Amino acid sequence: ATPRLKRFRKRGAGAETWSALVAVAGQLNGSGAHAVGRPAFLGDALLRALVDEARRQLPERLGKRRATGAAGDTLAAVAVSRQLRDVVSGALGFPVAPTHEALYEYDPPGSHVATHLDSRDYPIVFHLLLEHTRSNEATAESVLIAHLPGSPTPTRLRLRRGEGLVLRGRGTIHSWQPLGDDEQRILLAVGFAPE
């Protein structure tokens, strides 16, 4: 979040307005963010195949902001699999249906996915961390910051390579922790809708 947004959320009337905004977003589209760990169906070979495909699908020229790449055959098959649908349904507590929407997301060094509500057609997204690297260590963790109704502080969901989360992105105000100048990340995103 920007410094101005942080100040707004902490002050009297501003804090009340922020809480109301978080609550209204949740009422309109449902809210929630759930870490699911590493899905049981995601073996080392499948994770490697997704990472390799993500690298092939990303644009050649990358700027300073998040770039996306289309799903290849591997991600397209995972996106409609019964195994992934069961993971997402289990996290939410209700049945979901695949939307056949999936993509790879690449966050370059120094980038920040700022506080927002998702605007995609699908209300639920499954994210899986494929890679998060820093120059001074082999891997790093990624942190999704979710603002949930009734919670005075944001929920921080930490992901390591191969771990996933389920987010009701159109109803949960959220961001990703900024990356340092020596960090980069590859995620996948798969859309779902309530059945």
PDB file of N, CA, C and O in Angstrom, residues 54-69 106-109:
ATOM      1  N   ALA A  54       6.292 -22.007 -17.762  1.00  0.00           N
ATOM      2  CA  ALA A  54       6.179 -20.584 -17.424  1.00  0.00           C
ATOM      3  C   ALA A  54       7.307 -19.784 -18.056  1.00  0.00           C
ATOM      4  O   ALA A  54       7.083 -18.704 -18.605  1.00  0.00           O
ATOM      5  N   ARG A  55       8.496 -20.303 -17.997  1.00  0.00           N
ATOM      6  CA  ARG A  55       9.645 -19.600 -18.597  1.00  0.00           C
ATOM      7  C   ARG A  55       9.489 -19.459 -20.105  1.00  0.00           C
ATOM      8  O   ARG A  55       9.878 -18.445 -20.687  1.00  0.00           O
ATOM      9  N   ARG A  56       8.914 -20.488 -20.748  1.00  0.00           N
ATOM     10  CA  ARG A  56       8.707 -20.421 -22.205  1.00  0.00           C
ATOM     11  C   ARG A  56       7.588 -19.452 -22.586  1.00  0.00           C
ATOM     12  O   ARG A  56       7.604 -18.867 -23.666  1.00  0.00           O
ATOM     13  N   GLN A  57       6.595 -19.285 -21.713  1.00  0.00           N
ATOM     14  CA  GLN A  57       5.405 -18.510 -22.044  1.00  0.00           C
ATOM     15  C   GLN A  57       5.534 -17.012 -21.754  1.00  0.00           C
ATOM     16  O   GLN A  57       4.718 -16.233 -22.223  1.00  0.00           O
ATOM     17  N   LEU A  58       6.512 -16.628 -20.982  1.00  0.00           N
ATOM     18  CA  LEU A  58       6.614 -15.222 -20.602  1.00  0.00           C
ATOM     19  C   LEU A  58       7.154 -14.382 -21.747  1.00  0.00           C
ATOM     20  O   LEU A  58       7.941 -14.846 -22.568  1.00  0.00           O
ATOM     21  N   PRO A  59       6.712 -13.124 -21.815  1.00  0.00           N
ATOM     22  CA  PRO A  59       7.173 -12.242 -22.888  1.00  0.00           C
ATOM     23  C   PRO A  59       8.692 -12.062 -22.856  1.00  0.00           C
ATOM     24  O   PRO A  59       9.308 -12.125 -21.792  1.00  0.00           O
ATOM     25  N   GLU A  60       9.270 -11.837 -24.037  1.00  0.00           N
ATOM     26  CA  GLU A  60      10.720 -11.643 -24.116  1.00  0.00           C
ATOM     27  C   GLU A  60      11.145 -10.345 -23.454  1.00  0.00           C
ATOM     28  O   GLU A  60      12.169 -10.285 -22.797  1.00  0.00           O
ATOM     29  N   ARG A  61      10.371  -9.310 -23.637  1.00  0.00           N
ATOM     30  CA  ARG A  61      10.712  -8.008 -23.054  1.00  0.00           C
ATOM     31  C   ARG A  61       9.875  -7.792 -21.808  1.00  0.00           C
ATOM     32  O   ARG A  61       8.658  -7.836 -21.851  1.00  0.00           O
ATOM     33  N   LEU A  62      10.562  -7.547 -20.726  1.00  0.00           N
ATOM     34  CA  LEU A  62       9.878  -7.319 -19.464  1.00  0.00           C
ATOM     35  C   LEU A  62      10.205  -5.927 -18.958  1.00  0.00           C
ATOM     36  O   LEU A  62      11.351  -5.482 -19.031  1.00  0.00           O
ATOM     37  N   GLY A  63       9.174  -5.255 -18.442  1.00  0.00           N
ATOM     38  CA  GLY A  63       9.374  -3.924 -17.889  1.00  0.00           C
ATOM     39  C   GLY A  63       9.608  -4.001 -16.392  1.00  0.00           C
ATOM     40  O   GLY A  63      10.164  -4.969 -15.871  1.00  0.00           O
ATOM     41  N   LYS A  64       9.117  -3.002 -15.712  1.00  0.00           N
ATOM     42  CA  LYS A  64       9.295  -2.918 -14.267  1.00  0.00           C
ATOM     43  C   LYS A  64       8.055  -3.353 -13.502  1.00  0.00           C
ATOM     44  O   LYS A  64       8.026  -3.310 -12.290  1.00  0.00           O
ATOM     45  N   ARG A  65       7.023  -3.742 -14.230  1.00  0.00           N
ATOM     46  CA  ARG A  65       5.765  -4.163 -13.606  1.00  0.00           C
ATOM     47  C   ARG A  65       5.461  -5.603 -13.980  1.00  0.00           C
ATOM     48  O   ARG A  65       6.078  -6.182 -14.864  1.00  0.00           O
ATOM     49  N   ARG A  66       4.451  -6.156 -13.309  1.00  0.00           N
ATOM     50  CA  ARG A  66       4.055  -7.544 -13.554  1.00  0.00           C
ATOM     51  C   ARG A  66       3.731  -7.763 -15.030  1.00  0.00           C
ATOM     52  O   ARG A  66       3.038  -6.966 -15.665  1.00  0.00           O
ATOM     53  N   ALA A  67       4.246  -8.854 -15.548  1.00  0.00           N
ATOM     54  CA  ALA A  67       3.933  -9.292 -16.906  1.00  0.00           C
ATOM     55  C   ALA A  67       3.211 -10.631 -16.800  1.00  0.00           C
ATOM     56  O   ALA A  67       3.342 -11.340 -15.800  1.00  0.00           O
ATOM     57  N   THR A  68       2.446 -10.964 -17.823  1.00  0.00           N
ATOM     58  CA  THR A  68       1.726 -12.234 -17.823  1.00  0.00           C
ATOM     59  C   THR A  68       2.051 -13.030 -19.075  1.00  0.00           C
ATOM     60  O   THR A  68       2.419 -12.464 -20.109  1.00  0.00           O
ATOM     61  N   GLY A  69       1.900 -14.337 -18.954  1.00  0.00           N
ATOM     62  CA  GLY A  69       2.075 -15.241 -20.072  1.00  0.00           C
ATOM     63  C   GLY A  69       0.900 -16.200 -20.137  1.00  0.00           C
ATOM     64  O   GLY A  69       0.356 -16.596 -19.097  1.00  0.00           O
ATOM     65  N   TYR A 106       4.670 -12.938 -13.891  1.00  0.00           N
ATOM     66  CA  TYR A 106       6.080 -12.725 -13.612  1.00  0.00           C
ATOM     67  C   TYR A 106       6.238 -11.349 -12.985  1.00  0.00           C
ATOM     68  O   TYR A 106       5.823 -10.338 -13.555  1.00  0.00           O
ATOM     69  N   ASP A 107       6.850 -11.315 -11.787  1.00  0.00           N
ATOM     70  CA  ASP A 107       7.109 -10.053 -11.097  1.00  0.00           C
ATOM     71  C   ASP A 107       8.608  -9.798 -11.113  1.00  0.00           C
ATOM     72  O   ASP A 107       9.378 -10.529 -10.485  1.00  0.00           O
ATOM     73  N   PRO A 108       9.039  -8.751 -11.833  1.00  0.00           N
ATOM     74  CA  PRO A 108      10.472  -8.478 -11.971  1.00  0.00           C
ATOM     75  C   PRO A 108      11.052  -7.807 -10.723  1.00  0.00           C
ATOM     76  O   PRO A 108      10.301  -7.364  -9.844  1.00  0.00           O
ATOM     77  N   PRO A 109      12.364  -7.726 -10.642  1.00  0.00           N
ATOM     78  CA  PRO A 109      13.000  -7.089  -9.490  1.00  0.00           C
ATOM     79  C   PRO A 109      12.450  -5.693  -9.225  1.00  0.00           C
ATOM     80  O   PRO A 109      12.217  -4.912 -10.150  1.00  0.00           O
TER      81      PRO A 109
END
